[in-house]
C-alpha positions as MATLAB code, in Angstrom:
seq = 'XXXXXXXXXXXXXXXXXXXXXXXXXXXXXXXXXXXXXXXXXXXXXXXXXXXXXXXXXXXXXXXXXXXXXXXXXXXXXXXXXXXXXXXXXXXXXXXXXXXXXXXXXXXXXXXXXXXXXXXXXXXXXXXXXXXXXXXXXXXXXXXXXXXXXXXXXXXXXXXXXXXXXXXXXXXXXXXXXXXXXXXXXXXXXXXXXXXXXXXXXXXXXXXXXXXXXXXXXXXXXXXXXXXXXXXXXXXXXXXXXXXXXXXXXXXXXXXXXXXXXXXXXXXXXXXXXXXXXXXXXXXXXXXXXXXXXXXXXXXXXXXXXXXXXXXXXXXXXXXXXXXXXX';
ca = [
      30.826   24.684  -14.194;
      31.453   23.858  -10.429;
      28.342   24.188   -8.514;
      30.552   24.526   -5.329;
      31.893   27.943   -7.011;
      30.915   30.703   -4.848;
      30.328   34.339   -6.291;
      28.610   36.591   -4.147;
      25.139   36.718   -2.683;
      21.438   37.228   -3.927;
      19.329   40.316   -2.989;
      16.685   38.832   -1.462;
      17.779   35.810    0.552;
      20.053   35.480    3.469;
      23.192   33.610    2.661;
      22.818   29.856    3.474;
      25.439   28.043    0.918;
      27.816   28.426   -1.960;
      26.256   28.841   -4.942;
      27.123   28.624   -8.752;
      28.478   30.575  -11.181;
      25.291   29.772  -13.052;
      23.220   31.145  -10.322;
      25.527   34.389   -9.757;
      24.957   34.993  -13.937;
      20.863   34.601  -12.363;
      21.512   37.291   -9.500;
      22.788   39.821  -11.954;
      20.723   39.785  -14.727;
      17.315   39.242  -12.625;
      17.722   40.005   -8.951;
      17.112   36.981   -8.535;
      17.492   35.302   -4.580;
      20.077   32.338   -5.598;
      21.671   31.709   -2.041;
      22.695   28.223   -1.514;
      19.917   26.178    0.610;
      17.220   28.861    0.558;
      15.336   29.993    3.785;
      11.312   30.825    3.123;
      10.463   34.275    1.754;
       7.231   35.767    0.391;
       7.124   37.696   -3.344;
       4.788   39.092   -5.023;
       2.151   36.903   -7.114;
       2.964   38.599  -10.139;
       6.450   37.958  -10.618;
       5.293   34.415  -10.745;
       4.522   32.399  -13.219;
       2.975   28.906  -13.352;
       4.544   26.228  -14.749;
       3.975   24.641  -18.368;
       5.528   21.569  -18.054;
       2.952   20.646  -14.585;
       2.346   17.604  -14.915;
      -1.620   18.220  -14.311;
      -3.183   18.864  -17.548;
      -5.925   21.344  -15.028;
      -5.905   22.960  -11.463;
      -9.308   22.269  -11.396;
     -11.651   24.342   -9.495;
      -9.463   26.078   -7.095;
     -12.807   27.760   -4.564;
     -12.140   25.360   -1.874;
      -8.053   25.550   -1.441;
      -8.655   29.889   -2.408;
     -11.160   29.537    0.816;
      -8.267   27.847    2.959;
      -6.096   30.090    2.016;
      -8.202   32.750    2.978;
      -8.976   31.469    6.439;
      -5.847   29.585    7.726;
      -2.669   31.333    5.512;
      -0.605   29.360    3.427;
       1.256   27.035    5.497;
       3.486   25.733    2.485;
       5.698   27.353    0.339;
       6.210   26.940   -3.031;
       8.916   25.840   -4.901;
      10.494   28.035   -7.562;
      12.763   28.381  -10.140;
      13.988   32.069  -11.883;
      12.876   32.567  -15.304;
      16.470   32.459  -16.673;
      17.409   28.646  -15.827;
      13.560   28.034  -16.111;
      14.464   28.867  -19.940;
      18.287   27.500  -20.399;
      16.604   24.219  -19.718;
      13.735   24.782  -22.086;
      14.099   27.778  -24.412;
      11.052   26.414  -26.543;
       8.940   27.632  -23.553;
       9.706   31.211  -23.454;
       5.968   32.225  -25.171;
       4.359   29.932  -22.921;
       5.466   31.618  -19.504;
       3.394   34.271  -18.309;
       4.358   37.930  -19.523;
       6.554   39.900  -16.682;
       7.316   37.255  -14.607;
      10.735   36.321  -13.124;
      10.353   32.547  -11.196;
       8.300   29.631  -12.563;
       6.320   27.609  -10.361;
       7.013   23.812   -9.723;
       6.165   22.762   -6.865;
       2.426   24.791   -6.004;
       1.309   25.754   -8.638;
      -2.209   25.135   -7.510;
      -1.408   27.311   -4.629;
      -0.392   29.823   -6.754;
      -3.932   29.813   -8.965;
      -5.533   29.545   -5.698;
      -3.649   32.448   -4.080;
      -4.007   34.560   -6.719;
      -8.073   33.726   -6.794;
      -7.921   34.234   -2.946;
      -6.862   38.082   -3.733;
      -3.282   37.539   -1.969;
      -0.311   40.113   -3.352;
       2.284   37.723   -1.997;
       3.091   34.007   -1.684;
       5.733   32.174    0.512;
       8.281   30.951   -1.760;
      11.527   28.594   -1.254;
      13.925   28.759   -4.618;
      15.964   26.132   -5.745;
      18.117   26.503   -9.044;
      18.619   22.718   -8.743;
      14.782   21.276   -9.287;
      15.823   20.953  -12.896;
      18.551   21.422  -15.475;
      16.134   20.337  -18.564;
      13.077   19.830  -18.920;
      13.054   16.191  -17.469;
      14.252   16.854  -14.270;
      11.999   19.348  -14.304;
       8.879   17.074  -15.019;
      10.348   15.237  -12.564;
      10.413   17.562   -9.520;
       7.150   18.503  -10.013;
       5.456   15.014  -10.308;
       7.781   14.050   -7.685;
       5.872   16.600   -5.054;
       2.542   16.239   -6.872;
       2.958   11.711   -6.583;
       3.768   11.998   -2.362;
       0.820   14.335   -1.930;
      -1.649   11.782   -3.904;
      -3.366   14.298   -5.465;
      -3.065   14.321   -9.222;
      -5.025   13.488  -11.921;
      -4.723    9.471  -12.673;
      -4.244    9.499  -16.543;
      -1.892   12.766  -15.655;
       0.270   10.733  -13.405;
       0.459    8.139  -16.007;
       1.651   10.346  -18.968;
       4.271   12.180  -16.808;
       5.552    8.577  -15.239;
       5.544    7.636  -19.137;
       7.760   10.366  -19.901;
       9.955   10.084  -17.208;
      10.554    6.131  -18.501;
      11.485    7.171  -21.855;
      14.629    9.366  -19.745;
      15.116    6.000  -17.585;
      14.827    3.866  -19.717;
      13.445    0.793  -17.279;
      10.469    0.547  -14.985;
      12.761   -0.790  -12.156;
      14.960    2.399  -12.612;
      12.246    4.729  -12.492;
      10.549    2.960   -9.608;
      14.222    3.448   -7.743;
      14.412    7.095   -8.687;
      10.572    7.846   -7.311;
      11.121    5.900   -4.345;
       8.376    3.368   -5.602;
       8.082   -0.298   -6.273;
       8.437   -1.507  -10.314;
       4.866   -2.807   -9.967;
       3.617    0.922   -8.405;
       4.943    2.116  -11.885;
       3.455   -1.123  -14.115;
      -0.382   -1.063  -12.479;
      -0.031    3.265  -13.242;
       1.054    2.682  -17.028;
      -1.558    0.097  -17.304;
      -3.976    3.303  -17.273;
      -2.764    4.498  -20.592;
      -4.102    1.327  -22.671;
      -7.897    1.608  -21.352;
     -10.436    2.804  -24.096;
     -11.544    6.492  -24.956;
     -14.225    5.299  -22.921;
     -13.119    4.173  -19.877;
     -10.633    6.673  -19.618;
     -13.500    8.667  -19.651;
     -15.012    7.121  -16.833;
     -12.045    6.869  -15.221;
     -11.882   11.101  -15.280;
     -15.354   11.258  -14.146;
     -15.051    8.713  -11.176;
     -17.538    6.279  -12.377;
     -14.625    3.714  -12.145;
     -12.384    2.873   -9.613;
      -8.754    3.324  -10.650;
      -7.992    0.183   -8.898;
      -9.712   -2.293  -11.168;
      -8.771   -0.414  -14.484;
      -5.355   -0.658  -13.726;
      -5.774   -4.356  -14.182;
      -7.350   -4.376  -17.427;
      -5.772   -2.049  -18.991;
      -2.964   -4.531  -20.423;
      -5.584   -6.109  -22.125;
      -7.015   -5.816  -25.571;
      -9.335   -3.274  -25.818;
     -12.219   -5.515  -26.913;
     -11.541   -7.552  -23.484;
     -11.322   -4.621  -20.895;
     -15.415   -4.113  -20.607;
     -15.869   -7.752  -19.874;
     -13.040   -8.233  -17.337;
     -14.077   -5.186  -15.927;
     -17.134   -6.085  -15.392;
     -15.974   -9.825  -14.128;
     -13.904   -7.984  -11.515;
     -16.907   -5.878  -10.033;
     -18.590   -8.765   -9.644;
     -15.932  -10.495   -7.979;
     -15.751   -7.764   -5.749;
     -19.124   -7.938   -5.050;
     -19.045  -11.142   -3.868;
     -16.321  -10.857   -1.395;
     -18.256   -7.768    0.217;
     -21.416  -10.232    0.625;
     -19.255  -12.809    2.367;
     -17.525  -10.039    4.645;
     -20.948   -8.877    5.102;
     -22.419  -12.727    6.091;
     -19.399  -13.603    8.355;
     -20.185  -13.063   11.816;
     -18.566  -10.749   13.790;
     -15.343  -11.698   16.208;
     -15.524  -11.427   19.623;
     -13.391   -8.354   21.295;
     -10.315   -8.884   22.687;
     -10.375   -8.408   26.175;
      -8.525   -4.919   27.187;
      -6.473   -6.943   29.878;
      -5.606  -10.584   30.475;
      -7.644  -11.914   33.555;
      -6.156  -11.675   36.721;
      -5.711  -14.727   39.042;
      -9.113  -13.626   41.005;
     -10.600  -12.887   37.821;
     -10.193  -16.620   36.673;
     -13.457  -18.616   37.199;
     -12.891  -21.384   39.690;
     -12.323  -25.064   38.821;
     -15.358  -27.283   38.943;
     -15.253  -29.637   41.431;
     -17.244  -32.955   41.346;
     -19.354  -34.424   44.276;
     -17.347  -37.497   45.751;
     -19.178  -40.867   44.547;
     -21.752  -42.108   46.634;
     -21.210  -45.665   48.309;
     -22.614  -47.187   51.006;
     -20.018  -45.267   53.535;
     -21.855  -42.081   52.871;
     -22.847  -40.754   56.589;
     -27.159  -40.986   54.569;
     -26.567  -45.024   53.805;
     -24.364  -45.871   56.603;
     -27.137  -46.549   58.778;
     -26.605  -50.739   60.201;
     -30.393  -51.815   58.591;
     -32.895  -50.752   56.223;
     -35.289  -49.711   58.697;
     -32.651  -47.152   59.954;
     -31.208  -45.781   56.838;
     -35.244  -45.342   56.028;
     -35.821  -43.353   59.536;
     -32.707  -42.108   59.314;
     -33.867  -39.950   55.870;
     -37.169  -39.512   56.927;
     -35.723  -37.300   59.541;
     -33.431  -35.230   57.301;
     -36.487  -34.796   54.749;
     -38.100  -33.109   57.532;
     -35.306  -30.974   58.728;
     -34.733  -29.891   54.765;
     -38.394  -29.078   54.637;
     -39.786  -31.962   52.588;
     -39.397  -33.986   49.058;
     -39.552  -31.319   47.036;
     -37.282  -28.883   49.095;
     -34.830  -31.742   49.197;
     -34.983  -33.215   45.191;
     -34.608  -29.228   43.946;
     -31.472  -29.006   46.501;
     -30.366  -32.363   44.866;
     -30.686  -31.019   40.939;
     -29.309  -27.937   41.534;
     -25.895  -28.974   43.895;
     -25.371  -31.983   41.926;
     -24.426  -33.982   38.884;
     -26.561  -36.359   37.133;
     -23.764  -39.002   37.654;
     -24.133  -38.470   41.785;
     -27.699  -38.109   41.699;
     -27.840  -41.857   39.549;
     -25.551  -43.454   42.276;
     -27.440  -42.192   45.245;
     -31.046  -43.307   43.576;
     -29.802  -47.063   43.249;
     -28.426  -46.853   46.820;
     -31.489  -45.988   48.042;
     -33.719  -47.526   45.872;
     -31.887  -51.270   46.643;
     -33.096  -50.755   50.619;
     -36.521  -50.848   49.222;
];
């Protein structure tokens, strides 16, 4: 049937779009609110139920997200299906929804746990008829939402990204249809060959995801030692970070033209046309810096003046001047 096909209007939603035939069969028999692109309502928690095919195997404890709930609202709504097209796309479910409920959850269903632990009677909800004609694009939508907020469960990502290959049938496919790169999907498989026992410690933290995604393509008898190889690797490359010294900041602004320090400039060579040597005789040139010695206020006034004003090179020059009168 035509999804364009419009039959009427659902009870609880404004009008937004056409809607199926399908969802029109959903309005009647449920009340169901099937209007086109839905706006946000709320419903009660009960009529809710959560979804079996999520691809977390637990919520977890929920204390911290009921608490937010509690003290800030729910700021996002959660994604529903009715019951009815819940169950055309997987009948064999029907036990495993909860009794006298009329959506599923797919997208919040942590939200929902948490709302209902929070005491909350009603949740903000958005339905959408199309997350899911069977039970793959179903899996789908939900690890779809759960994959963007980087919340889930490692080895639960995995099995529902495994799933979703068999339907695919290729890595690169998949990675196209989630919006990921081929090698996103590979290193996230990878996960599902590790050993009971570091998938273990995977579950419990006491392994970084990121270095048992690259053993986990190899044989299990391998994966403890290259494990272990890559830690220490690791390791290593923190010490040298650690040991390197640290780079200079960047100044905030480029240096003005003031700002620039000045150019050195270099005394003029001394020769025997300096105004100190010019004198016509010895006995002149020798008066002649007797007299400025005294005016500078002695030797040692004048040698410090010397060191500090001047270059070695200048001071050199000038001693062989003098010293050659003697």
């Amino acid at each position: 049937m035509s999804k364009a096909s419009s039959l009427g209007t659902g009870s609880s939603f404004r009008q937004a779009q056409s809607i199926s035939p399908r969802r029109a069969a959903i309005d009647a028999a449920t009340s169901a609110p099937t209007d086109g692109a839905l706006p946000t309502v709320k419903l009660p928690v009960s009529l809710i139920s959560l979804n079996p095919l999520n691809p977390r195997s637990s919520l977890g404890d929920l204390t911290d997200l009921a608490k937010s709930l509690r003290d800030h609202g729910q700021k996002t709504a959660i994604s529903i299906m009715s019951r009815l097209a819940y169950l055309e796309a997987n009948p064999e479910l029907a036990e495993e929804l909860e009794k006298g409920t009329k959506y599923v959850a797919i997208d919040g269903n942590s939200r929902l746990a948490a709302a209902r632990e929070a005491g909350f009677e009603e949740v903000k909800v958005m339905l959408d008829e199309d997350l899911g004609s069977n039970p793959d694009e179903i899996l789908e939508s939900a690890l779809v939402a759960n994959v963007h907020r980087q919340d889930l469960d490692h080895l639960d990502e995995a099995r529902a990204l495994q799933q979703l290959l068999a339907v695919h049938g290729t890595q690169e496919a998949l990675a196209a249809r989630l919006h990921r790169s081929q090698g996103w999907i590979s290193q996230r498989l990878a996960l599902l060959g590790l050993t009971p026992e570091l998938k273990q410690k995977l579950q419990t933290g006491q392994e970084p995801a990121e270095l048992l995604r690259q053993v986990g393509r190899k044989k299990p008898e391998e994966q403890a030692s290259q494990l272990q190889l890559l830690k220490e690797q690791r390791a290593k490359k923190k010490v040298i970070r650690q040991a390197e010294p640290p780079k200079p900041p960047e100044p905030v602004n480029p240096p003005t033209e003031s700002a620039k320090p000045a150019p050195v400039t270099r005394p003029p060579a001394v020769t025997r046309e300096d105004p100190i040597v010019a004198a016509s005789s010895p006995e002149d040139r020798q008066k002649t810096l007797g007299r400025y010695l005294e005016l500078v206020g002695g030797p040692e006034v004048f040698v410090a003046d010397l060191v500090e004003s001047c270059t070695t090179e200048y001071r050199q020059q000038l001693a062989e001047l003098l010293l050659n009168d003697l």
